[in-house]
Coordinates of C-alpha atoms and ligand atoms in Angstrom, one line a residue:
X272 CA 5.4 -11.4 14.6
X273 CA 6.3 -7.9 16.5
X274 CA 6.7 -6.6 19.7
X275 CA 7.2 -2.8 18.7
X276 CA 4.9 -0.9 19.9
X277 CA 4.1 1.9 18.1
X278 CA 3.3 -0.9 15.0
X279 CA 1.1 -2.4 17.6
X280 CA -0.5 0.6 18.6
X281 CA -1.4 1.8 15.2
X282 CA -2.6 -1.4 13.9
X283 CA -5.5 -1.2 16.6
X284 CA -6.5 2.5 15.7
X285 CA -6.5 1.2 12.3
X286 CA -8.8 -2.3 13.0
X287 CA -10.9 0.1 15.9
X288 CA -11.8 2.0 12.3
X289 CA -12.0 -0.8 9.4
X290 CA -13.5 -2.9 11.6
X291 CA -12.1 -6.1 10.2
X292 CA -13.7 -9.4 10.6
X293 CA -9.8 -10.6 10.7
X294 CA -6.3 -9.4 10.5
X295 CA -3.6 -11.5 9.2
X296 CA 0.0 -11.2 9.4
X297 CA 1.8 -11.4 6.2
X298 CA 4.9 -13.4 6.8
X299 CA 6.3 -14.2 3.6
X300 CA 6.8 -17.6 3.8
X301 CA 5.7 -19.5 0.7
X302 CA 3.2 -21.8 1.7
X303 CA 1.2 -18.5 3.4
X304 CA 1.6 -16.6 -0.6
X305 CA 0.2 -20.3 -2.1
X306 CA -2.6 -21.1 0.2
X307 CA -3.8 -16.7 -0.6
X308 CA -3.2 -17.8 -4.5
X309 CA -5.5 -20.7 -3.7
X310 CA -8.3 -18.4 -2.0
X311 CA -7.9 -15.8 -4.9
X312 CA -8.3 -18.2 -7.8
X313 CA -11.5 -19.4 -5.3
X314 CA -13.0 -15.8 -4.9
X315 CA -12.9 -15.3 -8.7
X316 CA -10.1 -12.5 -8.3
X317 CA -7.9 -13.7 -9.7
X318 CA -7.1 -16.7 -12.8
X319 CA -4.4 -18.9 -12.5
X320 CA -2.9 -19.4 -16.1
X321 CA -1.3 -22.0 -17.8
X322 CA 0.7 -24.4 -15.4
X323 CA 3.3 -25.5 -18.6
X324 CA 3.1 -22.7 -20.7
X325 CA 3.2 -20.2 -18.0
X326 CA 4.2 -22.0 -14.4
X327 CA 2.8 -19.5 -11.0
X328 CA 1.1 -16.7 -13.1
X329 CA -1.9 -15.2 -12.7
X330 CA -4.4 -13.4 -14.4
X331 CA -6.4 -10.1 -12.9
X332 CA -9.4 -7.5 -14.0
X333 CA -10.1 -4.3 -12.2
X334 CA -13.2 -2.2 -12.4
X335 CA -13.4 -0.6 -15.6
X336 CA -13.0 2.5 -14.3
X337 CA -9.7 1.5 -12.7
X338 CA -6.8 0.9 -14.7
X339 CA -4.6 3.7 -13.8
X340 CA -3.4 6.1 -11.3
X341 CA -5.7 9.0 -11.0
X342 CA -3.5 12.2 -10.2
X343 CA -6.7 14.8 -9.4
X344 CA -7.7 12.3 -7.0
X345 CA -3.4 12.7 -5.6
X346 CA -3.5 14.5 -2.7
X347 CA 0.1 16.0 -1.3
X348 CA -1.5 16.7 2.3
X349 CA 1.5 18.8 3.8
X350 CA 0.3 21.5 6.9
X351 CA 0.6 24.3 4.5
X352 CA -0.3 24.7 0.8
X353 CA 2.7 25.9 0.0
X354 CA 4.6 23.1 1.4
X355 CA 3.1 21.0 -1.3
X356 CA 2.6 23.6 -3.8
X357 CA 1.2 24.6 -6.9
X358 CA 1.0 21.6 -8.8
X359 CA 0.1 19.1 -5.8
X360 CA -3.2 18.6 -5.0
X361 CA -3.3 19.8 -1.2
X362 CA -5.8 19.5 1.2
X363 CA -4.9 20.8 4.9
X364 CA -3.6 16.9 6.8
X365 CA -6.7 17.8 9.8
X366 CA -9.9 17.8 7.3
X367 CA -8.5 15.3 5.1
X368 CA -8.1 12.6 7.8
X369 CA -11.5 13.6 9.2
X370 CA -12.7 13.0 5.5
X371 CA -11.2 9.7 4.9
X372 CA -11.7 8.0 8.5
X373 CA -15.7 8.6 7.3
X374 CA -15.3 6.7 4.5
X375 CA -12.9 4.0 6.0
X376 CA -15.3 3.8 9.0
X377 CA -16.6 0.1 9.2
X378 CA -15.2 -0.5 5.1
X379 CA -13.4 -3.9 5.8
X380 CA -16.4 -5.2 7.6
X381 CA -16.9 -8.8 6.7
X382 CA -13.4 -8.2 4.9
X383 CA -9.9 -9.4 6.3
X384 CA -7.1 -7.0 6.7
X385 CA -3.9 -8.2 5.6
X386 CA -0.4 -7.0 7.2
X387 CA 2.3 -6.8 5.0
X388 CA 5.4 -5.7 6.1
X389 CA 8.0 -4.4 3.6
X390 CA 11.4 -3.4 3.1
X391 CA 12.0 -0.6 -0.4
X392 CA 15.8 -1.8 -1.2
X393 CA 17.2 -4.7 -0.1
X394 CA 17.2 -5.2 3.8
X395 CA 19.9 -4.5 5.8
X396 CA 21.0 -1.6 3.4
X397 CA 21.8 1.9 4.8
X398 CA 19.6 3.3 2.6
X399 CA 17.2 0.9 2.8
X400 CA 13.5 1.7 4.5
X401 CA 10.5 -0.3 5.4
X402 CA 7.1 0.2 5.2
X403 CA 3.9 -1.5 6.8
X404 CA 0.7 -1.7 4.1
X405 CA -2.8 -2.3 5.7
X406 CA -4.6 -4.3 2.6
X407 CA -7.9 -6.1 2.5
X408 CA -6.7 -7.1 -1.1
X409 CA -5.4 -10.6 -1.8
X410 CA -4.0 -9.7 -5.1
X411 CA -1.9 -6.4 -3.1
X412 CA -0.8 -8.5 -1.1
X413 CA 0.7 -11.0 -4.0
X414 CA 2.0 -7.8 -6.2
X415 CA 3.7 -6.8 -3.0
X416 CA 5.2 -10.1 -2.1
X417 CA 6.9 -9.7 -6.1
X418 CA 7.3 -5.5 -5.8
X419 CA 8.9 -5.5 -2.1
X420 CA 10.6 -7.6 0.2
X421 CA 8.0 -8.9 2.3
X422 CA 7.3 -10.6 5.9
X423 CA 8.5 -11.3 9.0
X424 CA 12.4 -10.8 8.4
X425 CA 11.2 -7.0 8.1
X426 CA 10.1 -6.7 11.1
X427 CA 13.3 -8.3 12.3
X428 CA 15.2 -5.8 11.0
X429 CA 12.4 -3.0 12.1
X430 CA 13.1 -4.3 15.5
X431 CA 11.2 -3.2 18.8
X432 CA 12.7 0.4 19.1
X433 CA 8.9 2.6 19.7
X434 CA 11.6 5.7 18.0
X435 CA 12.1 2.9 14.7
X436 CA 11.5 4.8 11.3
X437 CA 8.6 3.1 8.9
X438 CA 6.1 4.5 6.4
X439 CA 1.9 3.6 7.9
X440 CA 0.5 2.6 4.8
X441 CA -3.3 1.9 4.6
X442 CA -5.6 0.1 1.9
X443 CA -9.0 -0.5 1.7
X444 CA -10.2 -0.9 -1.6
X445 CA -14.6 0.0 -0.3
X446 CA -16.4 -0.2 -2.8
X447 CA -14.1 1.4 -6.4
X448 CA -16.1 4.1 -6.3
X449 CA -14.7 6.6 -8.7
X450 CA -16.2 9.3 -7.0
X451 CA -14.4 8.5 -3.3
X452 CA -11.6 7.4 -4.5
X453 CA -8.6 9.4 -2.9
X454 CA -4.2 8.3 -2.4
X455 CA -3.5 10.7 0.1
X456 CA 0.4 11.1 1.3
X457 CA 1.1 13.3 4.6
X458 CA 4.9 13.7 4.3
X459 CA 5.3 14.5 8.0
X460 CA 3.5 12.0 9.4
X461 CA 5.3 9.0 7.1
X462 CA 1.4 8.3 6.5
X463 CA -0.3 7.0 3.1
X464 CA -4.1 6.5 3.0
X465 CA -5.3 5.6 -0.4
X466 CA -9.0 3.7 -0.6
X467 CA -11.8 3.0 -3.0
X468 CA -9.2 2.2 -5.8
X469 CA -7.6 -1.7 -6.2
X470 CA -5.1 -0.8 -9.3
X471 CA -0.9 -0.7 -9.9
X472 CA 0.7 2.3 -8.9
X473 CA -3.0 3.2 -6.9
X474 CA -2.8 0.9 -4.1
X475 CA 0.6 -0.3 -3.8
X476 CA 1.6 1.7 -1.5
X477 CA 5.6 0.6 -1.2
X478 CA 5.4 2.2 -5.3
X479 CA 4.8 5.8 -6.2
X480 CA 3.2 6.6 -2.8
X481 CA 6.3 6.0 -0.4
X482 CA 8.8 5.6 -2.5
X483 CA 8.8 8.5 -4.8
X484 CA 6.3 10.9 -2.7
X485 CA 7.3 10.4 0.2
X486 CA 11.1 9.4 -0.2
X487 CA 11.0 12.1 -2.6
X488 CA 10.3 14.0 1.2
X489 CA 12.5 12.2 3.1
X490 CA 14.8 13.0 1.0
X491 CA 15.1 16.4 1.0
X492 CA 15.8 16.6 4.7
X493 CA 18.3 13.9 4.8
X494 CA 20.3 14.6 2.2
X495 CA 19.3 12.5 -0.9
X496 CA 17.4 12.1 -3.6
X497 CA 14.5 9.9 -5.1
X498 CA 13.7 9.7 -8.6
X499 CA 11.4 8.2 -11.2
X500 CA 15.0 6.5 -12.9
X501 CA 15.6 3.2 -14.6
X502 CA 19.1 2.1 -13.3
X503 CA 21.4 0.6 -16.4
X504 CA 24.6 -1.2 -16.7
X505 CA 26.5 -1.4 -19.6
X506 CA 29.1 -3.5 -20.2
X507 CA 31.7 -3.1 -22.5
X508 CA 33.8 -5.2 -24.7
X509 CA 36.9 -4.8 -22.2
X510 CA 34.1 -6.0 -19.2
X511 CA 34.2 -2.8 -18.2
X512 CA 30.3 -2.1 -16.7
X513 CA 29.6 2.0 -16.1
X514 CA 25.5 3.0 -15.2
X515 CA 23.1 5.1 -16.7
X516 CA 20.4 6.8 -14.3
X517 CA 17.2 7.6 -16.6
X518 CA 14.3 9.2 -16.1
X519 CA 11.2 9.5 -18.7
X520 CA 8.1 9.5 -17.8
X521 CA 5.1 7.2 -17.1
X522 CA 5.1 4.5 -20.2
X523 CA 8.0 6.2 -22.4
X524 CA 10.1 3.8 -22.4
X525 CA 12.1 3.5 -19.1
X526 CA 11.7 -0.2 -19.0
X527 CA 12.8 -0.6 -22.0
X528 CA 15.5 0.6 -21.9
X529 CA 17.1 -0.8 -19.1
X530 CA 16.7 -4.3 -20.7
X531 CA 17.8 -3.4 -23.9
X532 CA 19.3 -6.1 -26.1
X533 CA 22.3 -3.8 -28.6
X534 CA 21.7 -4.5 -31.5
X535 CA 24.3 -7.4 -33.6
X536 CA 26.6 -4.6 -34.8
X537 CA 27.5 -3.9 -30.8
X538 CA 26.5 -7.5 -29.3
X539 CA 29.4 -8.9 -31.4
X540 CA 31.5 -6.4 -30.4
X541 CA 31.0 -7.3 -26.6
X542 CA 28.6 -5.1 -25.3
X543 CA 25.8 -5.9 -23.1
X544 CA 23.0 -3.6 -20.8
X545 CA 22.8 -5.3 -17.4
X546 CA 19.2 -4.2 -15.9
X547 CA 19.3 -2.7 -12.2
X548 CA 16.5 -1.0 -11.8
X549 CA 13.0 0.1 -14.6
X550 CA 11.5 2.7 -12.7
X551 CA 12.8 3.8 -9.9
X552 CA 15.9 5.1 -8.1
X553 CA 16.8 6.4 -5.0
X554 CA 20.2 8.1 -4.6
X555 CA 22.5 8.5 -1.9
X556 CA 26.0 9.7 -2.0
X557 CA 28.7 8.1 -1.0
X558 CA 32.3 7.8 1.3
X559 CA 33.8 8.5 -2.0
X560 CA 31.6 12.1 -2.7
X561 CA 30.3 10.3 -5.6
X562 CA 26.9 9.5 -6.7
X563 CA 25.2 6.0 -5.4
X564 CA 22.2 4.7 -7.0
X565 CA 19.7 1.7 -5.7
X566 CA 16.7 -0.1 -7.0
X567 CA 14.1 0.1 -4.2
X568 CA 11.7 -2.3 -5.6
X569 CA 12.3 -6.3 -6.6
X570 CA 10.2 -6.5 -9.4
X571 CA 8.7 -5.1 -12.5
X572 CA 5.4 -3.4 -12.8
X573 CA 5.6 -2.8 -16.6
X574 CA 3.4 -1.7 -19.8
X575 CA 2.5 -5.2 -21.2
X576 CA 1.3 -3.4 -24.6
X577 CA 4.3 -3.4 -27.0
X578 CA 6.3 -5.6 -25.1
X579 CA 7.4 -8.7 -27.8
X580 CA 10.6 -10.3 -28.1
X581 CA 11.5 -7.9 -30.9
X582 CA 11.0 -5.2 -28.9
X583 CA 11.7 -6.0 -24.8
X584 CA 12.9 -9.8 -24.8
X585 CA 14.2 -9.6 -21.8
X586 CA 11.1 -8.4 -20.5
X587 CA 9.0 -11.2 -22.0
X588 CA 11.0 -13.4 -20.8
X589 CA 11.0 -12.3 -17.1
X590 CA 6.9 -12.7 -17.1
X591 CA 7.3 -16.2 -18.1
X592 CA 7.2 -17.6 -14.3
X593 CA 5.6 -16.6 -11.1
X594 CA 4.5 -13.4 -13.2
X595 CA 0.5 -11.9 -12.5
X596 CA -1.1 -9.8 -15.5
X597 CA -3.9 -6.9 -15.0
X598 CA -5.7 -6.4 -17.3
X599 CA -4.6 -8.5 -20.9
X600 CA -6.2 -10.4 -22.6
X601 CA -7.5 -14.3 -22.1
X602 CA -6.5 -16.3 -25.2
X603 CA -8.8 -19.1 -24.0
X604 CA -7.7 -21.7 -26.3
X605 CA -4.9 -22.2 -24.0
X606 CA -4.8 -20.0 -20.7
X607 CA -2.6 -17.9 -21.6
X608 CA -2.2 -13.9 -22.0
X609 CA -2.4 -12.0 -25.0
X610 CA -1.8 -8.3 -25.9
X611 CA -2.0 -5.2 -28.8
X612 CA 2.2 -5.2 -29.7
X613 CA 3.0 -9.6 -28.9
X614 CA 2.4 -10.9 -32.3
X615 CA 0.1 -10.0 -35.3
X616 CA -2.1 -13.1 -34.2
X617 CA -4.7 -11.5 -32.1
X618 CA -6.3 -14.5 -30.5
X619 CA -10.1 -16.2 -31.9
X620 CA -11.2 -17.5 -28.6
X621 CA -10.6 -14.0 -26.8
X622 CA -11.9 -12.8 -23.5
X623 CA -10.6 -8.6 -23.7
X624 CA -9.6 -7.0 -20.3
X625 CA -13.5 -5.6 -20.1
X626 CA -14.6 -9.3 -19.7
X627 CA -15.8 -9.5 -23.1
X628 CA -15.7 -13.2 -24.6
X629 CA -14.8 -11.8 -28.5
X630 CA -13.3 -12.8 -31.7
X631 CA -9.6 -11.0 -31.5
X632 CA -9.8 -11.1 -34.8
X633 CA -11.9 -9.0 -35.7
X634 CA -12.6 -7.2 -32.8
X635 CA -12.4 -3.3 -32.7
X636 CA -11.4 -2.2 -29.7
X637 CA -8.2 -2.9 -28.1
X638 CA -8.4 -6.6 -26.7
X639 CA -6.1 -5.9 -23.4
X640 CA -6.5 -2.3 -22.1
X641 CA -2.9 0.9 -22.9
X642 CA -2.1 0.6 -19.5
X643 CA -2.9 -3.3 -19.2
X644 CA 0.6 -4.5 -16.4
X645 CA 3.0 -7.0 -15.6
X646 CA 4.2 -7.7 -12.3
X647 CA 7.3 -10.2 -12.9
X648 CA 10.2 -11.1 -9.8
X649 CA 13.2 -9.1 -11.5
X650 CA 15.0 -11.9 -10.5
X651 CA 13.3 -13.2 -14.0
X652 CA 15.2 -11.3 -15.8
X653 CA 17.6 -12.5 -17.9
X654 CA 20.3 -9.2 -17.8
X655 CA 19.6 -8.6 -14.0
X656 CA 22.8 -7.3 -12.8
X657 CA 24.7 -9.2 -10.6
X658 CA 24.6 -5.4 -8.4
X659 CA 21.0 -6.0 -8.0
X660 CA 21.2 -6.3 -4.5
X661 CA 24.4 -4.7 -3.5
X662 CA 23.6 -2.8 -0.6
X663 CA 26.3 0.2 -1.4
X664 CA 24.7 0.5 -5.0
X665 CA 26.0 1.3 -7.8
X666 CA 28.2 4.3 -9.3
X667 CA 26.2 7.0 -11.3
X668 CA 28.3 8.1 -14.4
X669 CA 25.4 9.6 -16.3
X670 CA 22.0 11.0 -15.5
X671 CA 19.8 11.5 -18.9
X672 CA 16.3 13.1 -18.9
X673 CA 13.6 12.2 -22.1
X674 CA 10.1 12.3 -22.8
X675 CA 7.4 11.5 -25.8
X676 CA 8.4 15.1 -27.9
X677 CA 7.3 14.4 -31.2
X678 CA 9.0 18.2 -32.3
X679 CA 11.5 19.9 -30.4
X680 CA 14.1 17.9 -28.5
X681 CA 16.9 16.4 -30.5
X682 CA 17.5 12.8 -30.3
X683 CA 20.1 13.6 -27.9
X684 CA 22.5 17.0 -26.0
X685 CA 24.1 17.4 -23.0
X686 CA 23.6 19.9 -20.3
X687 CA 26.9 22.3 -19.8
X688 CA 27.0 21.4 -15.9
X689 CA 25.4 20.1 -13.2
X690 CA 22.7 23.5 -12.9
X691 CA 21.9 23.5 -16.5
X692 CA 21.3 19.9 -16.4
X693 CA 18.9 20.9 -13.1
X694 CA 16.8 23.2 -15.7
X695 CA 16.9 20.8 -18.8
X696 CA 15.2 18.5 -16.7
X697 CA 12.5 21.1 -14.5
X698 CA 11.0 21.9 -18.1
X699 CA 11.4 18.4 -19.4
X700 CA 7.7 18.1 -21.1
X701 CA 6.3 15.0 -22.6
X702 CA 3.0 13.1 -24.1
X703 CA 0.5 12.2 -21.5
X704 CA 0.2 8.4 -21.4
X705 CA -2.5 6.0 -20.5
X706 CA -0.2 5.1 -17.4
X707 CA -3.1 8.1 -15.6
X708 CA -6.1 8.6 -16.0
X709 CA -7.6 11.5 -18.9
X710 CA -6.5 13.0 -22.4
X711 CA -3.5 10.1 -24.3
X712 CA -1.3 12.6 -26.5
X713 CA -1.3 16.6 -24.6
X714 CA 2.0 17.7 -24.1
X715 CA 2.6 18.9 -20.3
X716 CA 5.3 20.3 -18.2
X717 CA 6.4 16.8 -16.4
X718 CA 10.0 17.8 -14.4
X719 CA 12.4 15.2 -14.1
X720 CA 9.2 13.6 -14.7
X721 CA 8.4 13.7 -11.4
X722 CA 5.0 16.0 -12.3
X723 CA 2.8 13.5 -10.2
X724 CA 5.2 12.6 -7.9
X725 CA 7.7 15.0 -6.2
X726 CA 6.2 15.1 -2.6
X727 CA 6.5 18.5 -1.7
X728 CA 7.1 22.0 -3.4
X729 CA 8.2 21.2 -6.4
X730 CA 10.3 24.2 -7.0
X731 CA 12.1 23.7 -3.9
X732 CA 12.8 20.1 -4.8
X733 CA 14.7 21.7 -8.2
X734 CA 16.2 23.6 -5.0
X735 CA 17.4 20.5 -3.7
X736 CA 18.3 19.2 -6.8
X737 CA 21.2 21.8 -7.1
X738 CA 21.9 21.5 -3.6
X739 CA 22.8 17.9 -4.6
X740 CA 24.6 19.2 -7.1
X741 CA 26.8 21.5 -5.0
X742 CA 27.7 18.3 -2.2
X743 CA 28.8 16.4 -5.7
X744 CA 31.1 18.8 -7.2
X745 CA 33.1 17.6 -9.8
X746 CA 32.4 14.5 -9.2
X747 CA 28.7 15.1 -10.1
X748 CA 27.2 13.0 -12.6
X749 CA 27.2 14.6 -16.6
X750 CA 23.0 15.4 -17.4
X751 CA 21.8 14.8 -20.9
X752 CA 18.8 14.4 -23.0
X753 CA 17.1 12.7 -25.4
X754 CA 14.4 11.7 -27.4
X755 CA 13.0 9.0 -28.9
X756 CA 10.0 9.8 -30.2
X757 CA 10.8 12.9 -32.7
X758 CA 8.7 12.3 -35.4
X759 CA 8.7 13.4 -39.1
X760 CA 6.4 15.7 -40.9
X761 CA 4.1 12.2 -42.0
X762 CA 3.8 11.8 -38.5
X763 CA 6.8 8.9 -38.5
X764 CA 8.8 7.8 -35.3
X765 CA 12.7 9.1 -37.5
X766 CA 14.3 7.2 -34.6
X767 CA 14.0 3.5 -34.8
X768 CA 14.6 3.3 -31.3
X769 CA 14.4 -0.1 -28.4
X770 CA 17.7 -1.4 -28.8
X771 CA 18.8 1.0 -31.3
X772 CA 18.7 3.6 -28.2
X773 CA 22.1 1.5 -27.5
X774 CA 24.1 3.9 -30.0
X775 CA 22.8 7.0 -27.8
X776 CA 23.9 5.3 -25.0
X777 CA 27.5 5.0 -26.3
X778 CA 27.9 8.6 -27.2
X779 CA 26.5 9.4 -23.6
X780 CA 29.6 7.1 -21.9
X781 CA 32.1 8.5 -24.1
X782 CA 31.3 12.0 -23.3
X783 CA 31.0 10.9 -19.7
X784 CA 34.8 9.4 -20.5
X785 CA 35.8 12.5 -22.4
X786 CA 36.6 10.5 -25.7
X787 CA 34.8 12.2 -28.3
X788 CA 33.8 15.6 -28.8
X789 CA 30.5 17.4 -29.3
X790 CA 29.1 20.9 -30.9
X791 CA 27.9 23.3 -28.3
X792 CA 24.8 24.3 -29.1
X793 CA 21.6 27.7 -27.8
X794 CA 21.0 24.5 -26.0
X795 CA 23.6 22.6 -24.7
X796 CA 26.8 20.0 -26.1
X797 CA 25.2 18.6 -29.7
X798 CA 26.6 15.3 -30.9
X799 CA 28.9 15.7 -33.9
X800 CA 26.2 13.4 -36.7
X801 CA 29.2 11.2 -37.5
X802 CA 29.7 10.5 -33.8
X803 CA 26.6 8.6 -33.0
X804 CA 27.9 4.9 -34.4
X805 CA 24.8 3.6 -37.2
X806 CA 27.2 1.2 -38.5
X807 CA 24.5 -1.6 -39.6
X808 CA 21.2 -0.1 -38.9
X809 CA 17.7 -2.2 -40.4
X810 CA 16.6 1.1 -42.1
X811 CA 19.4 2.8 -43.8
X812 CA 17.0 6.5 -44.8
X813 CA 17.6 7.3 -40.8
X814 CA 17.4 11.0 -41.2
X815 CA 21.0 11.2 -38.5
X816 CA 21.4 15.0 -39.0
X817 CA 17.5 16.2 -38.7
X818 CA 17.3 14.1 -35.1
X819 CA 19.7 16.3 -34.2
X820 CA 18.6 20.2 -35.5
X821 CA 17.3 22.1 -33.7
X822 CA 14.3 24.5 -35.0
X823 CA 14.9 28.3 -33.1
X824 CA 11.0 29.1 -33.4
X825 CA 9.5 25.5 -32.1
X826 CA 12.7 26.1 -29.2
X827 CA 11.1 30.0 -28.6
X828 CA 8.1 28.9 -28.2
X829 CA 8.3 26.4 -25.5
X830 CA 10.5 29.0 -23.9
X831 CA 7.7 30.8 -23.7
X832 CA 5.4 28.1 -22.6
X833 CA 8.4 27.9 -19.8
X834 CA 8.3 31.4 -18.4
X835 CA 4.8 30.7 -17.9
X836 CA 5.0 27.5 -16.2
X837 CA 7.9 28.8 -14.0
X838 CA 5.8 32.1 -12.9
X839 CA 2.9 30.0 -10.8
X840 CA 6.3 29.3 -8.1
X841 CA 7.0 33.2 -6.8
X842 CA 9.5 33.7 -4.9
X843 CA 10.3 29.6 -4.3
X844 CA 11.7 29.2 -7.4
X845 CA 15.3 29.1 -7.5
X846 CA 17.3 31.9 -8.9
X847 CA 19.7 29.1 -11.2
X848 CA 16.3 28.4 -12.9
X849 CA 15.7 32.2 -14.1
X850 CA 19.3 32.5 -15.5
X851 CA 18.7 29.2 -17.4
X852 CA 16.4 30.4 -18.9
X853 CA 17.5 33.8 -19.8
X854 CA 20.5 32.2 -20.7
X855 CA 18.6 29.8 -23.4
X856 CA 16.3 32.8 -24.4
X857 CA 20.0 35.0 -25.2
X858 CA 20.7 31.8 -27.4
X859 CA 17.9 31.3 -29.3
X860 CA 17.6 35.2 -30.2
X861 CA 21.0 35.7 -31.5
Ligands
GTP1065 P1 6.3 3.4 -16.9 O1 6.0 1.7 -16.0 O2 4.6 3.5 -16.7 O3 6.9 4.7 -15.5 O4 6.8 3.3 -18.2 P2 8.4 3.2 -18.9 O5 8.9 4.0 -18.9 O6 9.3 1.9 -17.8 O7 7.6 2.3 -19.9 P3 7.8 1.3 -21.0 O8 9.3 1.0 -21.0 O9 6.8 0.5 -20.7 O10 7.3 1.7 -22.6 C1 6.2 2.1 -22.7 C2 6.3 3.0 -24.3 O11 7.0 2.7 -25.0 C3 5.7 1.2 -24.5 O12 4.6 0.5 -24.9 C4 6.7 1.0 -25.9 O13 6.8 -0.3 -26.6 C5 7.3 2.0 -26.0 N1 8.4 2.2 -26.4 C6 9.3 2.1 -25.0 N2 11.3 2.4 -25.9 C7 10.3 3.3 -27.2 C8 11.5 3.3 -27.8 O14 12.7 3.4 -28.1 N3 11.0 4.0 -29.8 C9 9.4 3.9 -29.1 N4 8.7 4.3 -30.5 N5 8.4 3.2 -28.3 C10 8.6 2.8 -27.4
SPV1066 C1 3.6 4.7 -13.5 O1 2.8 5.0 -13.5 O2 4.9 5.2 -13.9 C2 3.9 3.0 -13.1 C3 2.6 3.1 -13.0 O3 5.4 3.0 -13.2 S1 2.1 3.2 -11.4 O4 2.5 2.1 -10.6 O5 0.7 2.7 -11.5 O6 2.5 4.3 -11.5
MN1067 MN1 6.7 4.8 -13.7

């Protein structure tokens, strides 16, 4: 399928190491994919779901020990440890290659190696980049076919130039042994090696490994940014669409916000939301000096639990055809799927995510894994943006940071300027979720929602943000922070969230347009409570004043934690960050 000598030489080398019985090139044709689906059903790797209710949909279960990203086994192997920085796992490249070569050697004996050429971003866009993933998993091939643009057309785009840039990705399922599981990025070699997993972000190497870890490194060197951000277009009653990017940590609401349905009152006025992306943004400065965003992906790898007609109608609609479900529950009565929060009727005749037949109406545990997911083509989404394939991307008005904070962060505030906004992103914190292996609900610092995804030293990355701000100057997007997850003293969410988040987005866009005033506070600009339009809110008791208050004591405790956090970056920490921290502390101590 290609005569590119670099590609072919690399493939020979990987073949010699992994020793597959066969090598199959993925050309992207429907016939080939359909044959692979049939083969996966035949071997039991996938289950074909009810084709009347869910046409083209399949079901897959992963190993019990392999249900989320594994951050403690994810490495950034830059030549020096300092380049990877204090919050990434690091090992010297030579040492890591040697260690992994042993594991890969003979790992594909008796198996087939699939060669998956793929493009992140619309093929031919000046901002798109090419990868080739070698994998011995049909599940990976079929997921990559949804999540990225694959096949012959990608190789045609790459061409025969031996120096053409592409990311070399190798995945071997091996025996899914968690003790020998490694997700490794070699940024200087444009290389990703993943072994002993078969789950999501660990193995769909175009996603977190390439589009965030490797791409953030490329972005630093090439003057652009790769971010863990959704992209949405908000259309006003006059038909004008403004674009917002938002970075929330894993399982903190990006997919939901990206596909939001406005509350009745705003819908009736003519407001609409259009989805450009739900997880990753690549941001470039356009010819007019503004920041433009493309979504490098072609599908959604979304969290299933909590997705319902009420919370996220558009995501649910997206999963009605040509979708792969992973680790949800099966309804054996009609061979469809179920998860917690879909509705209030768990299936009686159910197979849970562990593969056990259970009575779902009385079962005590989770029928679907909390990090169970759907892989759905973006084009299925009823509110997919007309700009989804725009090779130039969409101009970004506002950047929004946010996380799960029971206390501390107010519903929304605006940073004073780009530098302060960078500080707000750099000091983000959030409660951990089931998206990564480990404890859930523990507050940790997650700068720009990139803690698990930055491909180099986090402090250098903040420096790159500051550089980008200087280049953008007064054309820079405005930067905000939101928190949908504030809780009252009884532990209840104070804000209804979901569609009602639109009310906050409107304040944000009004601020960008200079249409609404704000109150200058210790932490930035806060809305006047009356400027968040609550008309038609179902719950009339929403305490908007409470949602916008700042508890100085709680904030000062956070400042102390930030001081400690920043200290580990030593002299790599940009001075601007120290200055902003001092300013915040002084404001709170007044
Ligand atoms: P990744 O795909 O892991 O990067 O996650 P994501 O940021 O796209 O998260 P997603 O939108 O899938 O939301 C994860 C969980 O948060 C789901 O269980 C949602 O139901 C819940 N959630 C999303 N938005 C809100 C909200 O506004 N309020 C509340 N209370 N929960 C929300
Ligand atoms: C996340 O964890 O942020 C995800 C899912 O979007 S995964 O692809 O597994 O990283
Ligand atoms: Mn994500």
